[in-house]
Amino acid sequence: PPPPIPLPPPFPCKGSETSVKTKVLHWEVVAPEKIPKSIWGHSNSTKVQLNSVRLLDQFAIQDTIALKIIVNDFSPHQQILLNQKVAHNFNIFLKSFPVKATELNGKLLILQEENGGLTDEHITSLSRYVPTPDDVEKYKSYSGRHSDLHIVDQYMMTMCHITYLRQRLDLIVTVRELPVSMRNLQPLLNHKIKACSQLLESRMFVSVLGHLLAIGNFLNENARKEKIKGFRLSSLTKLVEIRGKDRTFTVLHALIEQIMLQEPALTTFTQELTEFEAVPGASIKGLIAEVDVLKNQLEKINQYKKIFKSKNKVNADREFYKELKSLIQKYEAELIQLSKQCDEMKKLYSDVLVKFGEPQNQDSQEMFGWISSFINDFSKACADKKALQTGNR
């Protein structure tokens, strides 16, 4: 036999013990009982010669000490007051932040971005570096020259002297998000109001349910079960589960045949329930909770208004307070309308539950889902039935 192929020369390798921490490779581990009969039971991984120098160089985790070496922006002779890691990240942020320290307070007095205010992204990033109480104490006790500080410390010192900085940033975010949330909620409330109204007004749907009750009572009576006077709408989901001798024929098909035979016009009942063609979204209870959240956000803005009410006659402060007050009045009016819609929606849904004999704590998303599924199944089966009849002519 030919001589065995010699192994390649080993990679340079350090000892297995090292003080350098590396990134973790998160395995999906093979179950121990499966190892013996798998390739892993005979793995040669313990014999592999690793180039550990290369691996450590590529996958080492940089700690704070390494960070000091990498950050060339910080002079070794210049003391940094801020935490080293925070200073590094803050320095990166400031390089792309177009607002000077002397301009920051003025920017916080502009609520909308289109009027020259901070962008949403800048607010989010700046919020990460709001000084802690320890930072404030540290910078306020600094007695050296401001110009001797690194730009990171200079900016942080400016931020320490802006009162209610975090609240100001939070206010701007809330003022911008509130109208968006209200606009997004409006069509959802309208949809639920229309859906409830359609259920209350649809006569054909009630007739369809009457036909279904008759079919169900007939089957149950012959199965030695008692007749009932009404069924929960959750029963609509079971119609396709009960199959006849022909496995493609279900109670739903029997219902459609019965309707076509006696009242064919009822096959168009879905036209009275167009709001149920799509799968229902949020529940009525959830929408009410969302409106309550918006009310709390508006109350938070009101509280901030009291905090920021100008005590001096600086024009920028007066304009800020004036704009804030105007926005609050606008949002209050819009929320009043949303609240009225919520009350209307709750009343209509309560009437729907009474009409169909459902408990008052029945979740709307679940119930509307039953109706939506029934409508879709009915429409499909009805279309198949009509197509079959057309083909047989």
XYZ file of C-alpha atoms in Angstrom, residues 3-389:
387
model
C 2.674 5.385 2.332
C 0.170 7.511 4.294
C -0.082 11.173 3.351
C 1.816 13.171 5.978
C -0.181 15.600 8.123
C 0.241 19.317 7.287
C 2.581 21.242 9.578
C 0.753 22.500 12.662
C -0.370 26.120 12.892
C 1.401 28.243 15.460
C -0.492 27.670 18.650
C -0.488 29.307 22.036
C -1.246 27.392 25.153
C -4.892 26.615 25.762
C -4.955 28.938 28.740
C -5.177 32.625 27.902
C -6.348 35.763 29.659
C -7.967 37.032 26.468
C -11.749 36.597 26.358
C -13.328 35.691 23.046
C -16.773 35.869 21.501
C -19.129 32.955 22.109
C -20.317 30.587 19.383
C -23.828 29.566 20.440
C -24.298 25.906 19.474
C -27.483 24.000 18.830
C -26.296 20.994 20.841
C -26.837 17.396 19.690
C -28.628 15.328 22.332
C -26.145 13.080 24.259
C -28.033 9.870 23.432
C -27.669 10.593 19.705
C -23.881 11.073 19.812
C -22.715 7.402 19.699
C -24.466 6.584 16.378
C -23.680 9.924 14.732
C -20.575 11.391 13.136
C -19.865 13.127 16.441
C -19.132 9.836 18.178
C -15.975 9.514 16.079
C -15.022 13.160 15.691
C -11.359 14.047 15.359
C -11.859 17.555 16.762
C -9.480 16.877 19.661
C -6.628 16.210 17.205
C -7.092 19.388 15.160
C -4.181 21.838 15.353
C -5.618 25.334 15.776
C -4.117 28.623 14.706
C -5.072 30.127 18.033
C -3.147 33.351 17.406
C -5.313 34.069 14.400
C -8.493 33.107 16.239
C -7.688 35.278 19.249
C -6.774 38.174 17.018
C -10.088 37.992 15.159
C -12.515 37.094 17.923
C -11.120 38.668 21.085
C -13.513 40.859 23.071
C -12.172 44.363 23.526
C -12.255 45.411 27.143
C -11.895 48.902 28.554
C -8.111 48.721 28.499
C -8.080 47.810 24.818
C -10.592 50.569 24.215
C -8.172 53.183 25.531
C -5.616 52.090 22.971
C -8.070 52.218 20.085
C -9.540 55.610 20.918
C -6.895 57.886 19.491
C -9.145 60.898 19.894
C -8.349 60.967 23.603
C -4.924 62.369 24.413
C -3.054 60.383 27.098
C -2.327 63.721 28.785
C -5.950 64.834 28.791
C -8.088 63.646 31.654
C -11.578 62.453 30.758
C -14.146 62.976 33.501
C -16.775 60.778 31.907
C -16.730 57.007 32.187
C -14.230 55.743 29.597
C -16.595 53.446 27.700
C -19.449 55.970 27.730
C -17.012 58.660 26.592
C -15.915 56.509 23.657
C -19.500 55.910 22.467
C -20.554 59.494 23.142
C -17.581 60.757 21.156
C -18.658 58.655 18.167
C -22.195 60.048 18.439
C -20.999 63.661 18.658
C -19.041 63.308 15.421
C -22.312 62.824 13.514
C -24.413 65.131 15.710
C -24.719 68.509 13.963
C -25.696 70.492 17.068
C -23.045 72.377 19.045
C -23.170 72.345 22.830
C -24.092 76.045 22.856
C -27.046 75.350 20.511
C -28.523 72.359 22.351
C -30.763 74.237 24.781
C -32.279 76.229 21.919
C -32.960 73.060 19.931
C -34.869 71.636 22.893
C -37.284 74.584 22.654
C -38.360 73.517 19.130
C -40.987 70.777 19.237
C -41.204 69.787 15.577
C -38.345 68.603 13.382
C -39.647 70.478 10.344
C -39.266 73.741 12.299
C -35.589 73.098 12.931
C -35.879 70.740 15.904
C -33.851 67.624 16.582
C -34.560 64.529 14.489
C -36.233 61.538 16.134
C -33.003 59.550 15.702
C -30.916 62.241 17.389
C -33.349 62.420 20.317
C -33.203 58.642 20.769
C -29.402 58.651 20.686
C -29.048 61.701 22.930
C -31.372 60.111 25.505
C -28.773 57.376 26.033
C -26.262 59.943 27.280
C -28.405 61.995 29.635
C -26.135 62.661 32.660
C -26.722 60.572 35.757
C -26.987 62.252 39.185
C -23.351 61.226 39.797
C -22.324 62.831 36.500
C -24.085 66.060 37.411
C -22.342 66.189 40.775
C -18.981 65.418 39.197
C -19.215 68.097 36.507
C -20.643 70.764 38.760
C -17.750 70.258 41.172
C -15.178 70.645 38.369
C -13.122 73.773 39.074
C -10.797 73.798 36.056
C -11.118 75.740 32.833
C -13.933 74.696 30.496
C -11.613 74.949 27.491
C -9.221 72.400 29.013
C -11.875 69.710 28.849
C -12.217 67.261 25.973
C -15.189 67.945 23.668
C -17.011 64.978 25.261
C -16.702 66.514 28.726
C -17.564 69.982 27.451
C -20.789 68.659 25.913
C -21.629 66.634 28.977
C -21.092 69.668 31.213
C -23.504 71.671 29.060
C -26.081 68.892 29.340
C -25.651 68.858 33.129
C -26.729 72.498 33.253
C -29.935 71.951 31.227
C -32.735 71.495 33.735
C -35.143 68.603 33.184
C -33.140 67.399 30.173
C -34.594 63.886 30.131
C -38.125 65.232 30.543
C -37.572 67.707 27.699
C -36.446 64.931 25.365
C -39.344 62.734 26.448
C -41.784 65.611 25.910
C -40.643 66.153 22.319
C -40.987 62.430 21.551
C -44.462 62.252 23.123
C -45.685 65.408 21.362
C -44.665 63.899 18.030
C -45.917 60.363 18.649
C -49.339 61.232 20.084
C -50.948 62.575 16.871
C -49.555 59.633 14.888
C -51.059 57.170 17.366
C -54.411 58.956 17.218
C -54.419 58.872 13.399
C -53.594 55.151 13.421
C -56.368 54.430 15.925
C -59.095 56.278 14.029
C -59.667 53.735 11.208
C -59.578 50.832 13.674
C -62.370 52.385 15.731
C -64.358 53.141 12.573
C -63.983 49.521 11.450
C -65.306 48.135 14.737
C -68.254 50.557 14.770
C -69.191 49.553 11.201
C -68.779 45.853 12.012
C -71.091 46.101 15.024
C -73.624 48.148 13.062
C -73.672 45.569 10.265
C -74.308 42.733 12.725
C -77.154 44.682 14.308
C -78.746 45.574 10.969
C -78.256 42.347 8.984
C -81.511 40.414 8.693
C -80.189 37.832 6.242
C -77.444 36.667 8.626
C -80.104 36.044 11.275
C -82.125 34.025 8.734
C -79.040 31.978 7.824
C -78.515 31.192 11.490
C -82.170 30.128 11.686
C -81.652 27.643 8.855
C -78.542 26.325 10.595
C -80.410 25.896 13.880
C -83.101 23.874 12.100
C -80.480 21.596 10.510
C -78.649 21.143 13.793
C -81.805 20.343 15.741
C -82.857 17.798 13.101
C -79.510 16.004 13.288
C -79.394 16.098 17.078
C -82.981 14.943 17.443
C -82.194 11.886 15.337
C -79.090 11.385 17.465
C -81.399 11.225 20.500
C -80.307 14.689 21.676
C -82.566 17.477 22.832
C -83.495 20.391 20.619
C -82.059 23.777 21.534
C -83.380 27.285 21.068
C -80.112 28.957 20.167
C -76.365 28.332 19.771
C -73.195 30.278 20.484
C -71.513 31.788 17.459
C -68.432 29.707 18.261
C -70.453 26.782 16.853
C -69.978 28.266 13.366
C -66.393 26.993 13.324
C -67.567 23.365 13.705
C -69.663 23.169 10.541
C -66.756 22.092 8.321
C -65.687 19.438 10.842
C -68.830 17.301 10.559
C -68.639 15.323 7.314
C -71.234 13.215 5.546
C -70.965 9.881 3.755
C -69.293 11.850 0.982
C -66.234 13.106 2.867
C -66.245 16.357 0.877
C -69.802 17.134 2.048
C -70.081 18.938 5.398
C -72.841 20.549 7.447
C -71.824 23.826 5.798
C -72.633 22.325 2.374
C -75.949 21.064 3.734
C -76.731 24.589 4.937
C -75.971 26.049 1.508
C -78.135 23.412 -0.252
C -80.986 24.135 2.158
C -80.765 27.897 1.556
C -80.503 27.555 -2.228
C -83.571 25.355 -2.177
C -85.768 27.560 -0.007
C -84.329 31.104 0.078
C -81.570 31.471 -2.538
C -81.368 35.219 -1.905
C -79.806 34.438 1.499
C -76.601 33.269 -0.197
C -75.778 36.963 -0.605
C -75.956 37.652 3.157
C -72.193 38.252 3.109
C -72.837 41.536 1.282
C -74.425 42.817 4.493
C -71.279 41.917 6.489
C -68.479 43.341 4.330
C -66.450 44.415 7.390
C -65.857 40.719 8.170
C -64.250 39.795 4.867
C -60.795 40.406 6.353
C -59.477 38.767 9.507
C -60.348 41.070 12.435
C -57.539 43.063 14.016
C -57.353 44.397 17.553
C -60.127 43.629 20.007
C -62.565 46.270 21.224
C -61.135 45.889 24.715
C -57.644 46.461 23.306
C -58.713 49.593 21.416
C -60.283 51.041 24.554
C -57.026 50.380 26.402
C -55.074 52.145 23.631
C -57.277 55.233 23.941
C -56.629 55.207 27.690
C -52.887 55.079 26.989
C -53.218 58.144 24.753
C -55.079 59.960 27.513
C -52.219 59.170 29.889
C -49.713 60.464 27.345
C -51.637 63.721 27.032
C -51.740 64.009 30.809
C -47.975 63.503 30.850
C -47.580 66.357 28.357
C -49.764 68.509 30.611
C -47.539 67.741 33.575
C -44.460 68.668 31.565
C -46.143 71.939 30.592
C -46.457 72.825 34.266
C -42.788 71.975 34.842
C -41.553 73.981 31.877
C -43.788 77.018 32.324
C -41.442 79.905 31.740
C -40.485 81.931 34.753
C -38.573 84.489 32.679
C -39.266 86.669 29.670
C -36.916 84.983 27.171
C -38.716 85.049 23.847
C -37.770 81.478 22.857
C -39.203 80.123 26.119
C -42.442 82.048 25.619
C -42.820 80.748 22.071
C -42.113 77.191 23.221
C -44.754 77.394 25.936
C -47.260 79.000 23.569
C -46.801 76.270 20.941
C -47.013 73.533 23.579
C -50.244 74.972 24.974
C -51.748 75.157 21.469
C -50.833 71.542 20.709
C -52.326 70.359 23.983
C -55.644 72.054 23.179
C -55.630 70.447 19.715
C -54.839 66.972 21.076
C -57.490 67.303 23.798
C -60.156 68.037 21.187
C -59.098 65.053 19.071
C -59.039 62.753 22.094
C -62.540 63.844 23.073
C -63.741 62.665 19.659
C -61.888 59.357 20.035
C -63.449 58.875 23.473
C -66.921 59.483 22.029
C -66.229 56.892 19.342
C -65.062 54.473 22.040
C -68.317 54.947 23.962
C -70.329 54.384 20.775
C -68.292 51.260 19.962
C -68.782 49.815 23.467
C -72.541 50.439 23.338
C -72.909 48.871 19.894
C -70.847 45.824 20.834
C -72.872 45.341 24.010
C -76.037 45.395 21.867
C -74.472 42.823 19.508
C -73.738 40.484 22.411
C -77.317 40.794 23.639
C -78.725 40.202 20.154
C -76.821 36.957 19.646
C -77.095 35.723 23.221
C -73.367 35.996 23.905
C -71.956 36.747 27.383
C -71.000 40.372 27.993
C -67.371 39.407 28.634
C -67.014 37.744 25.227
C -63.826 38.944 23.485
C -64.682 40.754 20.251
C -61.568 39.632 18.393
C -62.474 36.002 19.023
C -66.145 36.397 18.132
C -65.495 38.459 15.017
C -62.953 35.788 14.030
C -65.673 33.108 14.180
C -67.946 35.176 11.953
C -65.141 36.045 9.536
C -64.121 32.387 9.157
C -67.742 31.348 8.625
C -68.235 34.008 5.944
C -65.080 32.988 4.091
C -65.916 29.269 4.285
C -69.531 29.958 3.224
C -68.476 32.111 0.260
C -65.957 29.533 -0.970
C -68.352 26.578 -0.616
C -71.134 28.570 -2.250
C -68.911 29.493 -5.203
C -67.849 25.843 -5.595
C -71.511 24.757 -5.545
C -72.518 27.266 -8.216
C -69.508 26.351 -10.370
C -70.477 22.677 -10.157
C -74.057 23.424 -11.157
